Amino acid sequence: MLHPELSSEVAVALANGEPVVAMESTIFSNLGLPSPFNEEALRRCIVAVRAGGAVPAVTAVLDGVARLGIDESEHPRILGVARKVAERDLAVAVGQAWEFGATTVSASVALAAAAGVHVFATGGIGGVHRGAELTGDISADLDALAHQPVITVCAGAKAFLDLSRTLEYLETVGVPVLGWRHDWFPAFYTRSSGLRVAHRVEAADEVAAIFASRSRAQSGILLTAPIPEADELDASVLDGLLQQALDDCVAAGVTGAAVTPFVLARISQATAGRSIPANLALAENNARVAAEVAVAIARGARSRAS
Ligand code: PSU
Ligand code: MN
């Protein structure tokens, strides 16, 4: 199995049973957010994790080495031009010594799990794409959530996906979907997709207790935290833009792993000023919630050990 190389800060934290929050690098690379907002996102997420009392651990492949925890001196590298690395690509990125492989959700939870990190924060997860009955396009994120023992904190998934099928898929593969003080599956820029989550939770200790009670050790949990109210976008404006981005994707003949980065870039061009502040706010909020959960898990582990 592939074990990531740990930063010294993360290695010490894990050895001492201190809370750690993993993060992906795709959202901070050119595949996620445009410069200079990617740098702001990285800084705000790291500050939020630390303020919550946990150690941030960004994942990436750098010069062919899978990493968990990137020191500040190397941050410029993960803000640069990347090749996308889903879980299946990890072996290729290492075997071929890629300069910068930006990890997605699926790759990040795999690396987190290999190192014994239980909590992971991101913006939005990948999901079942609209039209998947024809294309078969279902993000590897969903099976990774089912098979890696990690709690993923996200603001749901973007509404260009088929959110209803995404929730059905998560049910099929056995991923509990929890709403953080909320009854609805969030749609990234908006607080509700109109679809209910299976269970609502009110506190980090509750999430830790649920995590400790899983029937299969090798399975994860999805914790959805809606974008803060003040940062939410108007759903009626978004719908047209999302459909246009999907139509452009089909017209350009884009398929496979390139679909999500293409659609993300189109949405960010079309909504420019409004979507980026929303994206930063929700990512920061998820990092804050993830830190709370990581602290609760570490506390639970300590009290069981004593
Ligand atoms: N959704 C977003 N922003 C992102 C992604 C998804 O709003 O940056 C990225 C994440 O890294 C996610 C990946 O894991 O896209 C999913 O890609 P795909 O649909 O190819 O599985
Ligand atoms: Mn895909």
CSV table of C-alpha atoms and ligand atoms in Angstrom, one decimal:
chain,number,residue,atom,x,y,z
A,1,MET,CA,0.0,0.0,0.0
A,2,LEU,CA,1.1,3.5,-0.7
A,3,HIS,CA,2.0,5.5,2.5
A,4,PRO,CA,2.4,9.2,2.2
A,5,GLU,CA,5.5,11.0,3.4
A,6,LEU,CA,4.5,13.1,6.4
A,7,SER,CA,5.6,16.6,7.2
A,8,SER,CA,7.4,16.7,10.5
A,9,GLU,CA,4.5,18.6,12.1
A,10,VAL,CA,2.0,16.0,11.0
A,11,ALA,CA,4.2,13.1,12.1
A,12,VAL,CA,4.5,14.6,15.6
A,13,ALA,CA,0.8,15.3,15.8
A,14,LEU,CA,-0.1,11.8,14.8
A,15,ALA,CA,2.4,10.2,17.2
A,16,ASN,CA,0.9,12.2,20.0
A,17,GLY,CA,-2.7,11.5,19.1
A,18,GLU,CA,-3.4,15.1,18.3
A,19,PRO,CA,-6.1,16.2,15.9
A,20,VAL,CA,-5.2,16.4,12.2
A,21,VAL,CA,-7.3,17.6,9.3
A,22,ALA,CA,-6.4,16.5,5.8
A,23,MET,CA,-7.1,18.7,2.7
A,24,GLU,CA,-6.9,18.0,-1.0
A,25,SER,CA,-4.7,20.1,-3.3
A,26,THR,CA,-6.9,20.1,-6.5
A,27,ILE,CA,-9.0,23.0,-5.2
A,28,PHE,CA,-5.8,25.1,-4.5
A,29,SER,CA,-4.2,24.3,-7.9
A,30,ASN,CA,-5.0,25.8,-11.3
A,31,LEU,CA,-7.6,23.0,-11.7
A,32,GLY,CA,-9.7,24.4,-8.8
A,33,LEU,CA,-9.5,28.1,-8.2
A,34,PRO,CA,-7.9,31.0,-10.3
A,35,SER,CA,-4.9,32.8,-8.9
A,36,PRO,CA,-4.7,34.7,-6.6
A,37,PHE,CA,-7.8,33.3,-4.9
A,38,ASN,CA,-6.3,29.8,-4.7
A,39,GLU,CA,-3.7,31.3,-2.4
A,40,GLU,CA,-6.3,33.0,-0.3
A,41,ALA,CA,-8.3,29.8,0.0
A,42,LEU,CA,-5.3,27.8,1.1
A,43,ARG,CA,-4.4,30.4,3.7
A,44,ARG,CA,-7.9,30.8,5.1
A,45,CYS,CA,-8.4,27.0,5.3
A,46,ILE,CA,-5.1,26.5,7.1
A,47,VAL,CA,-5.8,29.3,9.5
A,48,ALA,CA,-9.3,27.9,10.2
A,49,VAL,CA,-7.9,24.4,11.0
A,50,ARG,CA,-5.3,25.8,13.3
A,51,ALA,CA,-7.8,28.1,15.0
A,52,GLY,CA,-9.9,25.1,15.7
A,53,GLY,CA,-7.0,23.4,17.4
A,54,ALA,CA,-6.0,20.9,14.7
A,55,VAL,CA,-3.0,20.5,12.4
A,56,PRO,CA,-3.6,21.0,8.7
A,57,ALA,CA,-2.3,18.3,6.3
A,58,VAL,CA,-2.6,19.1,2.6
A,59,THR,CA,-2.1,16.1,0.3
A,60,ALA,CA,-0.3,16.2,-3.0
A,61,VAL,CA,2.2,14.3,-5.1
A,62,LEU,CA,5.4,16.4,-5.4
A,63,ASP,CA,8.4,15.1,-7.5
A,64,GLY,CA,6.9,11.6,-7.5
A,65,VAL,CA,6.4,11.5,-3.7
A,66,ALA,CA,2.9,11.2,-2.1
A,67,ARG,CA,2.8,13.7,0.7
A,68,LEU,CA,0.5,14.5,3.7
A,69,GLY,CA,1.3,17.8,5.2
A,70,ILE,CA,3.0,20.5,3.1
A,71,ASP,CA,5.3,23.0,4.8
A,72,GLU,CA,4.7,26.7,4.1
A,73,SER,CA,7.9,27.0,2.1
A,74,GLU,CA,6.4,24.6,-0.5
A,75,HIS,CA,3.0,26.2,-0.7
A,76,PRO,CA,3.9,28.0,-4.0
A,77,ARG,CA,4.2,24.5,-5.6
A,78,ILE,CA,0.7,23.5,-4.8
A,79,LEU,CA,-0.7,26.8,-6.1
A,80,GLY,CA,0.7,26.0,-9.6
A,81,VAL,CA,-0.1,24.1,-12.7
A,82,ALA,CA,-1.1,20.6,-11.9
A,83,ARG,CA,-2.0,17.2,-13.2
A,84,LYS,CA,-5.1,15.8,-11.7
A,85,VAL,CA,-4.6,12.8,-9.4
A,86,ALA,CA,-7.7,10.7,-8.4
A,87,GLU,CA,-7.1,7.6,-6.2
A,88,ARG,CA,-6.3,5.4,-9.2
A,89,ASP,CA,-3.7,7.9,-10.5
A,90,LEU,CA,-1.7,7.9,-7.3
A,91,ALA,CA,0.4,4.9,-8.4
A,92,VAL,CA,1.0,6.4,-11.8
A,93,ALA,CA,2.0,9.9,-10.4
A,94,VAL,CA,4.5,8.2,-8.1
A,95,GLY,CA,5.7,5.6,-10.5
A,96,GLN,CA,6.3,8.2,-13.2
A,97,ALA,CA,7.6,10.8,-10.7
A,98,TRP,CA,5.1,13.6,-11.6
A,99,GLU,CA,6.3,17.0,-10.7
A,100,PHE,CA,3.0,18.2,-9.2
A,101,GLY,CA,0.0,15.9,-9.0
A,102,ALA,CA,-3.0,17.7,-7.4
A,103,THR,CA,-5.0,15.2,-5.3
A,104,THR,CA,-8.7,15.0,-5.6
A,105,VAL,CA,-11.1,13.9,-2.8
A,106,SER,CA,-10.6,10.2,-3.7
A,107,ALA,CA,-6.8,10.4,-3.6
A,108,SER,CA,-6.8,12.5,-0.5
A,109,VAL,CA,-9.0,10.2,1.6
A,110,ALA,CA,-6.8,7.3,0.5
A,111,LEU,CA,-3.6,9.0,1.7
A,112,ALA,CA,-5.3,10.3,4.9
A,113,ALA,CA,-6.5,6.7,5.7
A,114,ALA,CA,-3.1,5.2,5.0
A,115,ALA,CA,-1.6,7.6,7.6
A,116,GLY,CA,-4.3,7.2,10.2
A,117,VAL,CA,-5.9,10.6,9.7
A,118,HIS,CA,-9.7,10.5,10.3
A,119,VAL,CA,-11.0,13.8,9.1
A,120,PHE,CA,-10.7,15.5,5.7
A,121,ALA,CA,-12.1,18.9,4.6
A,122,THR,CA,-12.8,20.0,1.1
A,123,GLY,CA,-15.2,22.4,-0.8
A,124,GLY,CA,-17.4,20.1,-2.8
A,125,ILE,CA,-17.2,16.4,-3.6
A,126,GLY,CA,-17.5,14.9,-7.1
A,127,GLY,CA,-20.7,12.9,-7.8
A,128,VAL,CA,-22.9,11.3,-10.3
A,129,HIS,CA,-22.9,13.5,-13.4
A,130,ARG,CA,-26.1,14.4,-15.2
A,131,GLY,CA,-26.6,12.0,-18.0
A,132,ALA,CA,-24.5,9.3,-16.3
A,133,GLU,CA,-27.0,6.7,-17.5
A,134,LEU,CA,-25.4,7.3,-21.0
A,135,THR,CA,-21.9,8.3,-20.1
A,136,GLY,CA,-21.3,6.3,-17.0
A,137,ASP,CA,-19.6,9.3,-15.4
A,138,ILE,CA,-19.6,8.7,-11.7
A,139,SER,CA,-16.8,10.3,-9.7
A,140,ALA,CA,-14.4,8.0,-8.0
A,141,ASP,CA,-14.9,10.2,-4.9
A,142,LEU,CA,-18.1,8.3,-4.0
A,143,ASP,CA,-16.5,4.8,-3.8
A,144,ALA,CA,-13.5,6.3,-2.0
A,145,LEU,CA,-15.9,7.7,0.7
A,146,ALA,CA,-17.4,4.2,1.0
A,147,HIS,CA,-14.0,2.4,1.4
A,148,GLN,CA,-11.7,4.7,3.3
A,149,PRO,CA,-12.2,5.2,7.1
A,150,VAL,CA,-12.4,9.0,6.9
A,151,ILE,CA,-15.0,11.6,7.6
A,152,THR,CA,-15.2,14.0,4.7
A,153,VAL,CA,-16.6,17.5,5.4
A,154,CYS,CA,-18.0,19.2,2.4
A,155,ALA,CA,-20.6,21.8,1.3
A,156,GLY,CA,-22.4,19.0,-0.7
A,157,ALA,CA,-21.7,19.0,-4.4
A,158,LYS,CA,-22.1,21.5,-7.2
A,159,ALA,CA,-25.5,21.5,-8.8
A,160,PHE,CA,-24.1,20.8,-12.3
A,161,LEU,CA,-24.1,17.2,-11.0
A,162,ASP,CA,-27.1,15.0,-10.6
A,163,LEU,CA,-27.5,15.5,-6.9
A,164,SER,CA,-30.4,13.1,-6.5
A,165,ARG,CA,-28.5,10.2,-8.1
A,166,THR,CA,-25.4,11.2,-6.1
A,167,LEU,CA,-27.4,10.7,-2.9
A,168,GLU,CA,-28.8,7.4,-4.1
A,169,TYR,CA,-25.3,6.2,-5.0
A,170,LEU,CA,-24.0,7.1,-1.5
A,171,GLU,CA,-26.9,5.1,0.0
A,172,THR,CA,-26.2,2.1,-2.2
A,173,VAL,CA,-22.5,2.0,-1.3
A,174,GLY,CA,-23.3,2.5,2.3
A,175,VAL,CA,-22.0,6.0,3.1
A,176,PRO,CA,-23.9,7.7,6.0
A,177,VAL,CA,-24.7,11.3,4.9
A,178,LEU,CA,-25.0,13.7,7.8
A,179,GLY,CA,-26.2,17.3,7.8
A,180,TRP,CA,-24.3,19.6,10.1
A,181,ARG,CA,-27.1,21.5,12.0
A,182,HIS,CA,-29.1,21.2,8.7
A,183,ASP,CA,-31.7,19.0,7.2
A,184,TRP,CA,-30.8,19.4,3.5
A,185,PHE,CA,-28.1,18.2,1.2
A,186,PRO,CA,-26.3,21.5,0.3
A,187,ALA,CA,-25.6,22.4,-3.3
A,188,PHE,CA,-22.2,24.1,-2.8
A,189,TYR,CA,-23.1,27.8,-3.6
A,190,THR,CA,-26.5,27.4,-2.0
A,191,ARG,CA,-27.5,26.0,1.3
A,192,SER,CA,-30.1,23.5,0.0
A,193,SER,CA,-30.5,21.3,-3.0
A,194,GLY,CA,-34.1,20.6,-2.0
A,195,LEU,CA,-33.0,17.0,-1.2
A,196,ARG,CA,-33.0,15.8,2.5
A,197,VAL,CA,-29.9,14.4,4.1
A,198,ALA,CA,-30.5,11.0,5.8
A,199,HIS,CA,-29.5,12.3,9.3
A,200,ARG,CA,-29.0,15.6,11.0
A,201,VAL,CA,-26.2,16.2,13.7
A,202,GLU,CA,-25.8,19.0,16.1
A,203,ALA,CA,-22.4,18.6,17.6
A,204,ALA,CA,-18.9,17.3,16.8
A,205,ASP,CA,-19.1,14.8,19.7
A,206,GLU,CA,-22.1,13.2,17.9
A,207,VAL,CA,-20.1,12.9,14.7
A,208,ALA,CA,-17.2,11.3,16.6
A,209,ALA,CA,-19.6,8.8,18.3
A,210,ILE,CA,-21.1,7.9,14.9
A,211,PHE,CA,-17.7,7.4,13.4
A,212,ALA,CA,-16.7,5.1,16.3
A,213,SER,CA,-19.8,3.0,15.8
A,214,ARG,CA,-19.5,2.1,12.1
A,215,SER,CA,-20.3,-1.5,11.3
A,216,ARG,CA,-17.3,-1.8,8.8
A,217,ALA,CA,-13.9,-0.4,9.9
A,218,GLN,CA,-13.1,0.4,6.3
A,219,SER,CA,-15.8,2.8,5.6
A,220,GLY,CA,-16.3,6.6,5.7
A,221,ILE,CA,-18.9,9.2,6.5
A,222,LEU,CA,-20.0,12.3,4.6
A,223,LEU,CA,-20.6,15.3,6.8
A,224,THR,CA,-22.3,18.1,4.8
A,225,ALA,CA,-22.0,21.7,6.1
A,226,PRO,CA,-24.0,24.3,4.2
A,227,ILE,CA,-22.4,27.5,3.0
A,228,PRO,CA,-22.8,30.3,5.6
A,229,GLU,CA,-26.0,32.2,5.0
A,230,ALA,CA,-24.3,35.5,4.4
A,231,ASP,CA,-22.2,34.0,1.5
A,232,GLU,CA,-25.0,32.0,-0.3
A,233,LEU,CA,-25.7,32.7,-4.0
A,234,ASP,CA,-29.0,33.1,-5.7
A,235,ALA,CA,-30.1,29.6,-7.0
A,236,SER,CA,-32.2,31.0,-9.9
A,237,VAL,CA,-29.2,32.8,-11.4
A,238,LEU,CA,-27.0,29.8,-11.0
A,239,ASP,CA,-29.3,27.3,-12.7
A,240,GLY,CA,-29.0,28.9,-16.2
A,241,LEU,CA,-25.2,29.3,-15.8
A,242,LEU,CA,-24.7,25.7,-14.8
A,243,GLN,CA,-26.7,24.4,-17.8
A,244,GLN,CA,-24.7,26.7,-20.1
A,245,ALA,CA,-21.4,25.3,-18.7
A,246,LEU,CA,-22.6,21.7,-19.3
A,247,ASP,CA,-23.7,22.5,-22.9
A,248,ASP,CA,-20.3,24.1,-23.5
A,249,CYS,CA,-18.6,21.0,-22.2
A,250,VAL,CA,-20.5,18.7,-24.6
A,251,ALA,CA,-20.0,21.1,-27.5
A,252,ALA,CA,-16.2,21.1,-26.8
A,253,GLY,CA,-16.2,17.3,-26.8
A,254,VAL,CA,-14.7,17.2,-23.3
A,255,THR,CA,-15.0,13.8,-21.5
A,256,GLY,CA,-13.6,11.8,-18.6
A,257,ALA,CA,-11.5,13.4,-15.9
A,258,ALA,CA,-11.4,16.7,-17.8
A,259,VAL,CA,-15.1,17.3,-17.4
A,260,THR,CA,-15.1,18.6,-13.8
A,261,PRO,CA,-12.2,21.1,-14.3
A,262,PHE,CA,-13.8,22.3,-17.6
A,263,VAL,CA,-17.2,22.9,-16.0
A,264,LEU,CA,-15.6,24.5,-12.9
A,265,ALA,CA,-13.6,26.9,-15.1
A,266,ARG,CA,-16.8,27.9,-17.1
A,267,ILE,CA,-18.8,28.5,-14.0
A,268,SER,CA,-16.1,30.7,-12.5
A,269,GLN,CA,-15.8,32.7,-15.8
A,270,ALA,CA,-19.5,33.2,-15.9
A,271,THR,CA,-20.1,34.1,-12.3
A,272,ALA,CA,-16.6,35.6,-11.6
A,273,GLY,CA,-17.0,38.1,-8.8
A,274,ARG,CA,-19.8,36.3,-7.0
A,275,SER,CA,-18.9,32.7,-7.0
A,276,ILE,CA,-15.3,33.0,-5.8
A,277,PRO,CA,-16.0,34.7,-2.5
A,278,ALA,CA,-18.7,32.1,-1.9
A,279,ASN,CA,-16.3,29.3,-2.7
A,280,LEU,CA,-13.7,30.6,-0.3
A,281,ALA,CA,-16.2,31.1,2.5
A,282,LEU,CA,-17.6,27.6,2.2
A,283,ALA,CA,-14.1,26.0,2.1
A,284,GLU,CA,-13.1,27.9,5.2
A,285,ASN,CA,-16.3,27.0,7.0
A,286,ASN,CA,-15.7,23.3,6.2
A,287,ALA,CA,-12.2,23.5,7.5
A,288,ARG,CA,-13.5,25.0,10.7
A,289,VAL,CA,-16.1,22.2,11.2
A,290,ALA,CA,-13.6,19.6,10.3
A,291,ALA,CA,-11.2,20.8,13.0
A,292,GLU,CA,-14.0,20.7,15.5
A,293,VAL,CA,-14.7,17.1,14.6
A,294,ALA,CA,-11.0,16.1,14.6
A,295,VAL,CA,-10.7,17.5,18.1
A,296,ALA,CA,-13.7,15.6,19.2
A,297,ILE,CA,-12.3,12.3,17.8
A,298,ALA,CA,-8.9,12.8,19.4
A,299,ARG,CA,-10.6,13.6,22.7
A,300,GLY,CA,-12.8,10.4,22.4
A,301,ALA,CA,-9.7,8.3,21.6
A,302,ARG,CA,-7.9,9.7,24.7
A,303,SER,CA,-10.7,9.0,27.0
A,304,ARG,CA,-11.1,5.4,25.7
A,305,ALA,CA,-7.3,4.9,26.3
A,306,SER,CA,-7.3,6.3,29.8
B,1,PSU,N1,-16.0,20.1,-7.1
B,1,PSU,C1,-15.7,21.4,-6.9
B,1,PSU,N2,-14.4,21.8,-6.9
B,1,PSU,C2,-13.4,21.0,-7.2
B,1,PSU,C3,-13.7,19.6,-7.4
B,1,PSU,C4,-15.0,19.2,-7.4
B,1,PSU,O1,-16.6,22.2,-6.6
B,1,PSU,O2,-12.2,21.4,-7.2
B,1,PSU,C5,-12.6,18.6,-7.6
B,1,PSU,C6,-12.3,17.8,-6.4
B,1,PSU,O3,-10.9,17.5,-6.3
B,1,PSU,C7,-13.0,16.5,-6.6
B,1,PSU,C8,-12.8,16.3,-8.1
B,1,PSU,O4,-12.5,15.4,-5.9
B,1,PSU,O5,-13.0,17.6,-8.6
B,1,PSU,C9,-13.8,15.4,-8.7
B,1,PSU,O6,-13.5,15.2,-10.1
B,1,PSU,P1,-14.2,14.0,-10.9
B,1,PSU,O7,-15.6,14.6,-11.2
B,1,PSU,O8,-13.4,13.9,-12.2
B,1,PSU,O9,-14.2,12.8,-10.1
B,2,MN,MN,-15.6,11.6,-14.0
